[in-house]
Short mmCIF file of N, CA and C in Angstrom, two decimals:
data_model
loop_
_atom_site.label_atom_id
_atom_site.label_comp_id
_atom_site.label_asym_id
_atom_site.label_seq_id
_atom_site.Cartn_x
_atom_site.Cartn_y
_atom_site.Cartn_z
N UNK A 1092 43.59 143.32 61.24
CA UNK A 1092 42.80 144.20 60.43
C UNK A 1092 42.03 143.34 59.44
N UNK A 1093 40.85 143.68 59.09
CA UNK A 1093 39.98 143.20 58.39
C UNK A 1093 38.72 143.85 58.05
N UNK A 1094 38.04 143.31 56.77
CA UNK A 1094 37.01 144.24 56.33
C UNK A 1094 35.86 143.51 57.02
N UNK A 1095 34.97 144.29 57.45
CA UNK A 1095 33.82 143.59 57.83
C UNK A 1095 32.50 143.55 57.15
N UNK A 1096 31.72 142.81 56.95
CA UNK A 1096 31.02 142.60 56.37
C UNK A 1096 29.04 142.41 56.89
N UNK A 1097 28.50 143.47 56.89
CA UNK A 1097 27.30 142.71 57.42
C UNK A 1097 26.44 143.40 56.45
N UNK A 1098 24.75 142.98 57.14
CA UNK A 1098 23.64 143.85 56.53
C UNK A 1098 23.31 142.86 55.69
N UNK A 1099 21.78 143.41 55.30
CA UNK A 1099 21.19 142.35 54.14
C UNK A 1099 21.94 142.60 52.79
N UNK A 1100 21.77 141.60 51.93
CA UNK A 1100 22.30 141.11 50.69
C UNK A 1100 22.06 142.86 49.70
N UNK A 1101 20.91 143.36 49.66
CA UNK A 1101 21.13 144.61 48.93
C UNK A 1101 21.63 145.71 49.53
N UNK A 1102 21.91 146.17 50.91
CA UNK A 1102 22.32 146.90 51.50
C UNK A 1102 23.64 146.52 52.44
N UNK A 1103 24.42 145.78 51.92
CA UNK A 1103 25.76 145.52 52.64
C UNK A 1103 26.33 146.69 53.02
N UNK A 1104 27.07 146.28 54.39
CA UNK A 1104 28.34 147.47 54.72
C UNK A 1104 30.00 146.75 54.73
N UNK A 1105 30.30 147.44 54.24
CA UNK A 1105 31.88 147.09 54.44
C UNK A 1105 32.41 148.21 55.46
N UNK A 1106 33.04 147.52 56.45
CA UNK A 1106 34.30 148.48 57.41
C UNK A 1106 35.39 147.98 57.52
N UNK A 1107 36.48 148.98 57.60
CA UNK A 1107 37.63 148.71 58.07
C UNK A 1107 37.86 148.21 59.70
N UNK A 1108 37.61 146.91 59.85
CA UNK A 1108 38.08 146.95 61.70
C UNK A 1108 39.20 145.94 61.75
N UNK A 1109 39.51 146.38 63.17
CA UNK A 1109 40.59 145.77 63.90
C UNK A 1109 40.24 144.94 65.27
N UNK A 1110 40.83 143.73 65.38
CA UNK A 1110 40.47 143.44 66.62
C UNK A 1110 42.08 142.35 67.03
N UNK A 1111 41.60 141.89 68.49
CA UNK A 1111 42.69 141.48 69.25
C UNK A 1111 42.99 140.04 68.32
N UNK A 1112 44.24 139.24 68.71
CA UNK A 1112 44.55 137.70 68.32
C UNK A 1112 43.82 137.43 68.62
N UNK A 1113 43.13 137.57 69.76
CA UNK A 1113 42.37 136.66 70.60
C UNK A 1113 40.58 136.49 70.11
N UNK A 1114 40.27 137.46 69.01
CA UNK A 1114 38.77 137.89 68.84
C UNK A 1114 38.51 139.08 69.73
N UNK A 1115 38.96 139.29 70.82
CA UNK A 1115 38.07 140.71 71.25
C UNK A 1115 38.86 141.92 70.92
N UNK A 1116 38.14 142.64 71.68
CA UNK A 1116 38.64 144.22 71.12
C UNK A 1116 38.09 144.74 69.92
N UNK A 1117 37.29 144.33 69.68
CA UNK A 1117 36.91 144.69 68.13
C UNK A 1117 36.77 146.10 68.30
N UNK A 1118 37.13 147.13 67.30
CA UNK A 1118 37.02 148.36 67.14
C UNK A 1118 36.95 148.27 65.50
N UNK A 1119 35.94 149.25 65.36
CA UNK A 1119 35.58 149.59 63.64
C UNK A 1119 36.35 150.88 63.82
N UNK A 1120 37.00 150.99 62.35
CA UNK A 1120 37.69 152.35 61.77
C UNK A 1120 37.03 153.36 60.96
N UNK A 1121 36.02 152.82 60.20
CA UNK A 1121 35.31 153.40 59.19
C UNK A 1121 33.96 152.90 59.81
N UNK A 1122 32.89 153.87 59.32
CA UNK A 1122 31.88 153.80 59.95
C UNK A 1122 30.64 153.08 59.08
N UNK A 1123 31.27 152.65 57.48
CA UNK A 1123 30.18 151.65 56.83
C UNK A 1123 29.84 152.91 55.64
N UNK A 1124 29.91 154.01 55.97
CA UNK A 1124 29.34 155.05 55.18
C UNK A 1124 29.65 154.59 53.29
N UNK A 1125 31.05 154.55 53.77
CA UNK A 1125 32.11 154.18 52.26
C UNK A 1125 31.91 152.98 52.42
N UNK A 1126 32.34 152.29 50.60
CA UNK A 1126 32.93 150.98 50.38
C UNK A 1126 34.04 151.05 50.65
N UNK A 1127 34.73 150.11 51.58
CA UNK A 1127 35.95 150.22 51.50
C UNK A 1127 37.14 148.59 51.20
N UNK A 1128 37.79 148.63 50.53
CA UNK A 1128 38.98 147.85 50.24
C UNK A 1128 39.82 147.65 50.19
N UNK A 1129 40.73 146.20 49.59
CA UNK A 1129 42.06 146.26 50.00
C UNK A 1129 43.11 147.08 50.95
N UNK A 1130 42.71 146.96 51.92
CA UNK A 1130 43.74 147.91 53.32
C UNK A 1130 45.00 147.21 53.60
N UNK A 1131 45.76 147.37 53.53
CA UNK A 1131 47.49 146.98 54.11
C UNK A 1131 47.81 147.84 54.70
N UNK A 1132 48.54 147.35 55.84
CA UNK A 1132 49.47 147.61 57.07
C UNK A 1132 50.59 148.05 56.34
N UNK A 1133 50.92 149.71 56.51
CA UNK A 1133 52.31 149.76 56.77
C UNK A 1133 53.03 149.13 57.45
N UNK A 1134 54.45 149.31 57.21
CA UNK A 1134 55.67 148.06 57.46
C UNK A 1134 55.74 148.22 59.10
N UNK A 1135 55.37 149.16 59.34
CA UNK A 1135 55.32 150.18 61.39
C UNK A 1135 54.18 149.39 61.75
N UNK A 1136 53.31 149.25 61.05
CA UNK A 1136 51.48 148.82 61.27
C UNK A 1136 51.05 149.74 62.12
N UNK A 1137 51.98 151.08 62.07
CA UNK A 1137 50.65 152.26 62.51
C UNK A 1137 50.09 153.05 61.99
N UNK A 1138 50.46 152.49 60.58
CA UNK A 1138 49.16 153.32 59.29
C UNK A 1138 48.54 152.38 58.52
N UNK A 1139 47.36 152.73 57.78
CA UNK A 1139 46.83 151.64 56.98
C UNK A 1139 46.68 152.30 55.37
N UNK A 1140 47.05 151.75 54.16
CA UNK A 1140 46.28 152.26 52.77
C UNK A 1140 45.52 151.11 52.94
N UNK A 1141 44.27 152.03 52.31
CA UNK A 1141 43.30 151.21 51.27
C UNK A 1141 42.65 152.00 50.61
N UNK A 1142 41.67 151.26 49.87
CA UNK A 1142 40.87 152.39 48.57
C UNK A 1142 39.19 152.31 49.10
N UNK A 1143 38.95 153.14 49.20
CA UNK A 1143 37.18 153.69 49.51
C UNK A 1143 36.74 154.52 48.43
N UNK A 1144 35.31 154.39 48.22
CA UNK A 1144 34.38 154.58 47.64
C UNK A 1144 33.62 156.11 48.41
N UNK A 1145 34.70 157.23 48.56
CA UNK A 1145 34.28 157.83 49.92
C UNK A 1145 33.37 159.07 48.62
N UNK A 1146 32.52 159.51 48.39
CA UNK A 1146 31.46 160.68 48.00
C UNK A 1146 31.78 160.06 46.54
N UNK A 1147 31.47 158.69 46.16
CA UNK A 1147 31.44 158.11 44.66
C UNK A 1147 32.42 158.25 44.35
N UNK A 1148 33.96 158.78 44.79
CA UNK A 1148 34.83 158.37 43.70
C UNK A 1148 36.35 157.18 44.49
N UNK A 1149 36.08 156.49 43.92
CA UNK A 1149 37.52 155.80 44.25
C UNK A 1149 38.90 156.80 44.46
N UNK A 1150 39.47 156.30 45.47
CA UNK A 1150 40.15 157.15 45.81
C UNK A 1150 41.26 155.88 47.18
N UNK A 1151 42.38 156.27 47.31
CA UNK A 1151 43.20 155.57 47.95
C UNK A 1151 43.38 156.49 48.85
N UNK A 1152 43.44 156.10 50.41
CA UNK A 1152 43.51 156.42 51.50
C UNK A 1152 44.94 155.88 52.84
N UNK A 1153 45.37 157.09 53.41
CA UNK A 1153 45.73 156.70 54.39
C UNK A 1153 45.08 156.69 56.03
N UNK A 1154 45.14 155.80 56.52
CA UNK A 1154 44.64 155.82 57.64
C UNK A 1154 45.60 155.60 59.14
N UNK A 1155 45.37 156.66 60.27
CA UNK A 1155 46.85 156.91 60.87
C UNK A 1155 46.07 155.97 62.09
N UNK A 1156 46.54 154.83 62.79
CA UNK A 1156 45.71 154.31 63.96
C UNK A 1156 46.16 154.78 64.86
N UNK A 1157 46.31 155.41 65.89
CA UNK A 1157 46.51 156.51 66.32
C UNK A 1157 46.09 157.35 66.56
N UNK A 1158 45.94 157.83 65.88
CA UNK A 1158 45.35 158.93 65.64
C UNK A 1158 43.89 159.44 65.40
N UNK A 1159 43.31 157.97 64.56
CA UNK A 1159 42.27 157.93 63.79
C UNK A 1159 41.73 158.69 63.30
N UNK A 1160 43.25 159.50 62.33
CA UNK A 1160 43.25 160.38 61.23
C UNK A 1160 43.30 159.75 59.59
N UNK A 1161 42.06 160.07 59.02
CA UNK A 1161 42.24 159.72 57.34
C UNK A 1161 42.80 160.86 57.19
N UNK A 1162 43.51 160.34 55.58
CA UNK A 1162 43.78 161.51 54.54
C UNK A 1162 44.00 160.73 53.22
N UNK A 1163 43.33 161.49 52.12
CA UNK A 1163 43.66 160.96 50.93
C UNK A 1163 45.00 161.18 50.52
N UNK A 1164 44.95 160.29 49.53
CA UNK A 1164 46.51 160.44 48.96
C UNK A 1164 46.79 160.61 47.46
N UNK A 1165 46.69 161.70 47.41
CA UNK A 1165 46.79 162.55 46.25
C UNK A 1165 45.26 162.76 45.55
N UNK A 1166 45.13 163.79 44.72
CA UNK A 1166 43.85 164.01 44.52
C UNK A 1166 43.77 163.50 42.77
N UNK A 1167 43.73 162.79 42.42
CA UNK A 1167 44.31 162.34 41.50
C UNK A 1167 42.96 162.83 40.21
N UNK A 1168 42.82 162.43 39.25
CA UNK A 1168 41.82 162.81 38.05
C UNK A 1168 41.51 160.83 37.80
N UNK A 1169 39.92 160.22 37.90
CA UNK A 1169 39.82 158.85 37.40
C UNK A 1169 40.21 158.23 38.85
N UNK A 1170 40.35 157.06 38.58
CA UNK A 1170 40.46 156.14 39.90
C UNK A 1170 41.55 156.03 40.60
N UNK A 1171 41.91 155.42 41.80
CA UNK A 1171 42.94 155.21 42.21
C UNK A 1171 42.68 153.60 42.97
N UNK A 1172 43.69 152.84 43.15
CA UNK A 1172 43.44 151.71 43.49
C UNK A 1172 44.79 150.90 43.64
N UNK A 1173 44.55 149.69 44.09
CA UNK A 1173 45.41 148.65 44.61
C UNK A 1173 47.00 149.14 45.42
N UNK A 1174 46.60 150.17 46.81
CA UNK A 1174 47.33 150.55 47.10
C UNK A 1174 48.35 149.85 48.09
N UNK A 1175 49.79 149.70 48.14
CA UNK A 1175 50.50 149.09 48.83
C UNK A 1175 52.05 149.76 49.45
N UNK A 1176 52.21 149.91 50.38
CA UNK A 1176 53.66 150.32 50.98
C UNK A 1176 54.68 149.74 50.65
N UNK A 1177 55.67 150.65 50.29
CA UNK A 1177 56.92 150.45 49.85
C UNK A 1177 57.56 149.49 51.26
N UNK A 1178 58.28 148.69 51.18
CA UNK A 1178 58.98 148.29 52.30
C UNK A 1178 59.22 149.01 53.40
N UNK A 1179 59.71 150.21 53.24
CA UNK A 1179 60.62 151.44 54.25
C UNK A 1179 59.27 151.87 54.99
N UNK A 1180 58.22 151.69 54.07
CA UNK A 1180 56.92 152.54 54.96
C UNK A 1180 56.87 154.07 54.42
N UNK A 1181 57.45 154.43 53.24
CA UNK A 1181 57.73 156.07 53.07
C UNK A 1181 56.74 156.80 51.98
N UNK A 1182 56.67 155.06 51.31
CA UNK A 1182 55.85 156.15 49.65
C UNK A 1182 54.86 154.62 49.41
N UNK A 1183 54.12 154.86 48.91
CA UNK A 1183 52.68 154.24 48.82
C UNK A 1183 52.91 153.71 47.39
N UNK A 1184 52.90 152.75 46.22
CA UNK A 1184 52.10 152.68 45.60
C UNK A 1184 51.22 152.76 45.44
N UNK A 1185 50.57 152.51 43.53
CA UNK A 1185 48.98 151.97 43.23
C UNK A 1185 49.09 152.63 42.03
N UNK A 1186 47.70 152.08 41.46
CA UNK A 1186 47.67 152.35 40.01
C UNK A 1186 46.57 153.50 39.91
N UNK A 1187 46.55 154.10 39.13
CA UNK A 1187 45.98 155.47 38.71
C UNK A 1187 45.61 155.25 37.23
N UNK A 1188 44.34 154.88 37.33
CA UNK A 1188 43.31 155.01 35.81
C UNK A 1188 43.57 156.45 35.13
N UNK A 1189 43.91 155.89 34.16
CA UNK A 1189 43.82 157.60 32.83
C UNK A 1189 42.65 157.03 31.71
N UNK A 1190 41.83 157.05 31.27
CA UNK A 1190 40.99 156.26 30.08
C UNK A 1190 40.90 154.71 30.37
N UNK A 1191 41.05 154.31 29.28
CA UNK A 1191 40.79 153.32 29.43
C UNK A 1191 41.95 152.04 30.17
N UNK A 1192 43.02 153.02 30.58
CA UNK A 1192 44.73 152.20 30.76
C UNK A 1192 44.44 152.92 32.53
N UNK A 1193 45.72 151.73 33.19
CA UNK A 1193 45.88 151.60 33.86
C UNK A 1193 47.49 151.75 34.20
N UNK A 1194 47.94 152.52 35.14
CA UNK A 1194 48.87 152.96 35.11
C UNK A 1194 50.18 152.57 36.58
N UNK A 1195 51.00 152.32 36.60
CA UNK A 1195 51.67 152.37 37.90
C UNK A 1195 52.10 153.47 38.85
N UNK A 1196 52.26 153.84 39.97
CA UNK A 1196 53.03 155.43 39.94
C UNK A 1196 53.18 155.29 41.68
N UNK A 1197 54.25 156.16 42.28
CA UNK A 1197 54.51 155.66 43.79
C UNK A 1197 54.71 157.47 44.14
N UNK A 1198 54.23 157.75 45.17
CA UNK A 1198 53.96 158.65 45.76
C UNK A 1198 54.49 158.75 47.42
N UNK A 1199 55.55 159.50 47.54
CA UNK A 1199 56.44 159.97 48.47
C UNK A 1199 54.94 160.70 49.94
N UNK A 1200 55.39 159.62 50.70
CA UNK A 1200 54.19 160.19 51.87
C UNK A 1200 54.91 161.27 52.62
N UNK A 1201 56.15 162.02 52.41
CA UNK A 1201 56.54 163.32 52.57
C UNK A 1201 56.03 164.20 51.72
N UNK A 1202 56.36 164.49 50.73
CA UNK A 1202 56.74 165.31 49.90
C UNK A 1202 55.65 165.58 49.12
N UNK A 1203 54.87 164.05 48.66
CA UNK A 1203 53.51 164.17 48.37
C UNK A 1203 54.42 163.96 46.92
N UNK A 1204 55.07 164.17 46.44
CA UNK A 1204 55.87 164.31 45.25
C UNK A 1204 55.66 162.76 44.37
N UNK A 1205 54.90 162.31 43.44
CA UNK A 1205 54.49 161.20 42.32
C UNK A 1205 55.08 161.12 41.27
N UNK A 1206 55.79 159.69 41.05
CA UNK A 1206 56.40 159.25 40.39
C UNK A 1206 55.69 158.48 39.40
N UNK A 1207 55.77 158.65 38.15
CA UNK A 1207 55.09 157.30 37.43
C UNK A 1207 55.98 156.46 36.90
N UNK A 1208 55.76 155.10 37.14
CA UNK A 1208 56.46 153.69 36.58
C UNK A 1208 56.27 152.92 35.73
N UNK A 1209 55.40 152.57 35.12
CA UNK A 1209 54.81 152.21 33.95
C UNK A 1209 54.01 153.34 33.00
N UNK A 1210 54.53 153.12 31.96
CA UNK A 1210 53.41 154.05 30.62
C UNK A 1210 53.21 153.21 29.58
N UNK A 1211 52.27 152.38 30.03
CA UNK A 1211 51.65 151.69 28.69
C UNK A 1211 49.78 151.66 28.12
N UNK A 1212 49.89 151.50 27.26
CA UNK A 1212 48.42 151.58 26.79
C UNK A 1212 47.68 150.06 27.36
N UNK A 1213 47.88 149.79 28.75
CA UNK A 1213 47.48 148.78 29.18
C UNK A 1213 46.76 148.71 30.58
N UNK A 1214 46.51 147.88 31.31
CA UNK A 1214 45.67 147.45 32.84
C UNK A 1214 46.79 147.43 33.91
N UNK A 1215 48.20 148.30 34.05
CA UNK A 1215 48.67 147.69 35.20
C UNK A 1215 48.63 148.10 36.48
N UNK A 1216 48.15 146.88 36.98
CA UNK A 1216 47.68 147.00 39.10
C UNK A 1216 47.73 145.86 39.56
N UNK A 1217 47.73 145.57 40.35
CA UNK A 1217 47.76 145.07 41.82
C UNK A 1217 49.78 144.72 42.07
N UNK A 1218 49.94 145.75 42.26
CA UNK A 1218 51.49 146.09 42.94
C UNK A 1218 52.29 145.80 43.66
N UNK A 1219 53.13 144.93 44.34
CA UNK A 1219 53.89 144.43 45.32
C UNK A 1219 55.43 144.41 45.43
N UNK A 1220 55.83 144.65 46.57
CA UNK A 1220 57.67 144.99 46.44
C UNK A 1220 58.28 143.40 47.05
N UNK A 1221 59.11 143.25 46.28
CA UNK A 1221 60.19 142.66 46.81
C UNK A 1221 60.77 142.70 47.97
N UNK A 1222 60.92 141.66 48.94
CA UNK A 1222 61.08 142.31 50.64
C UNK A 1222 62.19 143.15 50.33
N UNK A 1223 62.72 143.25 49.96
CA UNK A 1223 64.44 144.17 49.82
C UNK A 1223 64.15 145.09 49.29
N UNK A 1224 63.03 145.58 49.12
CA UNK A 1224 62.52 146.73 48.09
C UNK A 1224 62.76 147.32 46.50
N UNK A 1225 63.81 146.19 45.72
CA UNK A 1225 64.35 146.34 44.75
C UNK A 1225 63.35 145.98 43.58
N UNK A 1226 62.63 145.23 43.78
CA UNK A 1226 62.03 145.32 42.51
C UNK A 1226 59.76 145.00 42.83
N UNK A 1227 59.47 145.21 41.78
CA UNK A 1227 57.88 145.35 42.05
C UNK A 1227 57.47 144.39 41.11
N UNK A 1228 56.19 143.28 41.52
CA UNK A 1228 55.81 142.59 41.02
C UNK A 1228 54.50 143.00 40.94
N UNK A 1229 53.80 143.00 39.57
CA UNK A 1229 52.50 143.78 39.48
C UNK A 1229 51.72 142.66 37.75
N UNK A 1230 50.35 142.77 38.13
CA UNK A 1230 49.76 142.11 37.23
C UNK A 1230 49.44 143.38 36.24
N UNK A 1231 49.29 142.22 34.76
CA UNK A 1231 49.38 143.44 33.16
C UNK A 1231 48.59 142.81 32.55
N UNK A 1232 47.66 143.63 31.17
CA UNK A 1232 46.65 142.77 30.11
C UNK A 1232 48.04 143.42 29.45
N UNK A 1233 49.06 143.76 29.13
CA UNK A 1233 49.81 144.51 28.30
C UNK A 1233 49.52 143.23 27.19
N UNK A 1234 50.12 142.27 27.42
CA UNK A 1234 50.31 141.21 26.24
C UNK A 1234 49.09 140.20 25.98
N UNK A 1235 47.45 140.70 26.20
CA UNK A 1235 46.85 140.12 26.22
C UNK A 1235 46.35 139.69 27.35
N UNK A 1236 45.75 138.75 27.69
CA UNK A 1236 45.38 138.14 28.98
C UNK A 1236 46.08 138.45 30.61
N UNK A 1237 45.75 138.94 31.25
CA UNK A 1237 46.30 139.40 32.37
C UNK A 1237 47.35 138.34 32.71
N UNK A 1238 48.59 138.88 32.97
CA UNK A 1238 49.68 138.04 33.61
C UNK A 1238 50.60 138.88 34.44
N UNK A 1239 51.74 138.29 35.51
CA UNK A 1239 51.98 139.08 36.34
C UNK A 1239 53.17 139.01 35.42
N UNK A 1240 53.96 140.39 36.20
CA UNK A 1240 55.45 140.76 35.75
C UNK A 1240 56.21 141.43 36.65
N UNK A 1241 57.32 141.48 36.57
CA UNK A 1241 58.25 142.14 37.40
C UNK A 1241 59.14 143.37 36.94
N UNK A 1242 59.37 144.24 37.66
CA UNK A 1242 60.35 145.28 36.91
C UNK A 1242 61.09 145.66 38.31
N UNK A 1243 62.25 146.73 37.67
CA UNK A 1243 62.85 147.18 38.75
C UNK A 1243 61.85 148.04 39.34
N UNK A 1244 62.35 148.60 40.91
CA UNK A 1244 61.77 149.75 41.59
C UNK A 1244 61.84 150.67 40.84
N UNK A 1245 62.34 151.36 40.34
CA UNK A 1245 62.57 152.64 39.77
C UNK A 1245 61.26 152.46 38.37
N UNK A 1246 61.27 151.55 37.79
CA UNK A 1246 60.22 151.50 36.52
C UNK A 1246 60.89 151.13 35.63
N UNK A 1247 60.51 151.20 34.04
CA UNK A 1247 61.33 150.95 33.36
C UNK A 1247 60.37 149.52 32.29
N UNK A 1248 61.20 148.83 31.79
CA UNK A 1248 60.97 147.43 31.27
C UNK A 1248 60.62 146.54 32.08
N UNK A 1249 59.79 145.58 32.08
CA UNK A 1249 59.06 144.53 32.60
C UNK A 1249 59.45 143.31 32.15
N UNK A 1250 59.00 142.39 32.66
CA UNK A 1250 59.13 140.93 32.09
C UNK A 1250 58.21 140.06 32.63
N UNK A 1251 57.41 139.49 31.89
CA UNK A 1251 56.56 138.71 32.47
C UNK A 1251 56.93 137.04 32.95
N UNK A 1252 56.26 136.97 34.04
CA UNK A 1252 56.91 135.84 35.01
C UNK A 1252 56.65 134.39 34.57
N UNK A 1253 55.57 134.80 34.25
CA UNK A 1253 54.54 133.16 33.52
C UNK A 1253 53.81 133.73 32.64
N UNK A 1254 53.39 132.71 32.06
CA UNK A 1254 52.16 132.83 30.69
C UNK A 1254 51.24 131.88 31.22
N UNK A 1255 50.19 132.14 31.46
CA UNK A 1255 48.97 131.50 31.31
C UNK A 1255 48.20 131.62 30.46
N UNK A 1256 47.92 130.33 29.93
CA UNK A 1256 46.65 130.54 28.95
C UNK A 1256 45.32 131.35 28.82
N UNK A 1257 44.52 131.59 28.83
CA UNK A 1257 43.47 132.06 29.55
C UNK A 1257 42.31 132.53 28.24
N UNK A 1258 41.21 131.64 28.52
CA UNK A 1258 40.38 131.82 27.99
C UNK A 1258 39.21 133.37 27.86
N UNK A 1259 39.20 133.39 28.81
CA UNK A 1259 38.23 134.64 29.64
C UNK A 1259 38.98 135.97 28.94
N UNK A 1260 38.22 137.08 28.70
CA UNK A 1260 39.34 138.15 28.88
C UNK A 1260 38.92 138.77 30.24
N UNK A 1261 38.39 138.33 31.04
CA UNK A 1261 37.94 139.01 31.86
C UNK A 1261 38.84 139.34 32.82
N UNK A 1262 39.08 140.83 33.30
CA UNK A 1262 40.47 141.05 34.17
C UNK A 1262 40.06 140.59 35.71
N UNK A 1263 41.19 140.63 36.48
CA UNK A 1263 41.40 140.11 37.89
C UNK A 1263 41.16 138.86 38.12
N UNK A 1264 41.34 138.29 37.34
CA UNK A 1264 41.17 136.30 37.52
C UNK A 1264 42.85 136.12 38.61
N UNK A 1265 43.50 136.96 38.16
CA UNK A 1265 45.17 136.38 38.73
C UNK A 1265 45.23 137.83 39.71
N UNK A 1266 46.14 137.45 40.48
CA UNK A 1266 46.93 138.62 41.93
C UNK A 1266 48.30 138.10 42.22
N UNK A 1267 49.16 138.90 41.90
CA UNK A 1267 50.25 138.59 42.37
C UNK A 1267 50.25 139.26 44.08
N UNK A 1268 51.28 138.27 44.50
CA UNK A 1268 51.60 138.92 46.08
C UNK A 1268 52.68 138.33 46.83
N UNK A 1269 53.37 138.89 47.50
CA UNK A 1269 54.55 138.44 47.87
C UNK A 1269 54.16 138.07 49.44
N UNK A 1270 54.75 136.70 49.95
CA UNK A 1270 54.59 136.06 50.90
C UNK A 1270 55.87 136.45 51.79
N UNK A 1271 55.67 137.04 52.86
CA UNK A 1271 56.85 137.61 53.84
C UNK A 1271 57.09 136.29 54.48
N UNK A 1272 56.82 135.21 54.71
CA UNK A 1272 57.10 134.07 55.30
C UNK A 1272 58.21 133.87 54.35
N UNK A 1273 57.95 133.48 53.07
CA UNK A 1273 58.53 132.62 52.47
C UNK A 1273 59.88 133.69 51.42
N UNK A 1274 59.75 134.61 51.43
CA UNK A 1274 59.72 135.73 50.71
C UNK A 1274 60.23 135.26 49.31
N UNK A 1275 58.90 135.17 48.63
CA UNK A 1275 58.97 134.63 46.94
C UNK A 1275 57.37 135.73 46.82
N UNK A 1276 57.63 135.47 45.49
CA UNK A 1276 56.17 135.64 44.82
C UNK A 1276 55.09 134.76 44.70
N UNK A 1277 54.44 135.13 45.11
CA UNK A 1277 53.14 133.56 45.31
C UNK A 1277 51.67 134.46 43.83
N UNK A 1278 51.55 133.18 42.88
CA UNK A 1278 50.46 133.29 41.86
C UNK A 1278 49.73 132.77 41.85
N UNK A 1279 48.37 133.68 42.43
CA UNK A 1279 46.83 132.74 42.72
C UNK A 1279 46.09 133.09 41.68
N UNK A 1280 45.42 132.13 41.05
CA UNK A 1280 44.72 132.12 40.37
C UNK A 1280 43.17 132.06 40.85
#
């Protein structure tokens, strides 16, 4: 899976496609209409989240391959973004804009039923589980300059992993993400 990219420089398209190991097979999922981003493979890899730009509003999506059934995921108020599967494949993270803060919250792909995990007057997103599913590693401006942190699954208190200096205030310089090879937390700057 991968986003594709063509078209001239002011009129780009982004799609969601898929193609073989090999290069062929290419099949597009999305038809270019939407912006679309960050997509991850459920843990099955027969669904996909990501976030599209589908009638101007950000919004996080499931996509069934299979089926090649969308459906949003939850109708939320403000943005939705940096969406990622719980280990089990059952409930989705991502963060959910309220004003000017950024919020954590995981949403049961049964029940539809949303949990929120963080409540701070801060930026927190880009979300990732622990292969064992016990705890979530997610980047914060909470203490200033974006840095990643960890908390349990359930929510609660945080702790931040590193301190980086950082000149910029500018957010998304850092991404946390967990490497299934190695299974640690890997911090790109």
């Amino acid at each position: 899976m991968f986003l594709d990219e063509n078209g001239p420089k002011d009129r780009r398209i982004k799609r969601l496609a898929m193609m073989d190991h090999d290069g062929g097979g290419l099949r597009y999922l999305t038809n270019g209409s939407d912006l679309v981003l960050s997509p991850r493979f459920s843990p099955s890899t027969q669904e996909i989240t990501y976030m599209s730009y589908s009638q101007g509003k950000p919004r996080v999506y499931l996509f069934n391959i299979e089926t090649q059934q969308r459906e949003i995921v939850g109708n939320f108020p403000g943005m939705t973004f940096s969406p990622r599967f719980t280990p089990d494949g059952q409930r989705v993270i991502m963060s959910l804009q309220q004003g000017a803060n950024a919020n954590l919250f995981v949403m049961d792909l049964r029940s539809k039923a949303t949990t929120r995990l963080t409540d701070t007057a801060a930026i927190d997103t880009a979300p990732c589980y622990s292969p064992d599913g016990s705890r979530i590693c997610f980047e914060s401006d909470r203490d200033g300059p974006p840095q990643i942190y960890i908390m349990s699954v359930g929510g609660g208190s945080a702790r931040r992993l590193r301190s980086t200096p950082q000149k910029s205030s500018a957010f998304h310089h850092h991404r946390a993400s967990r490497s299934p090879v190695v299974k640690r937390y890997n911090y790109l700057a």
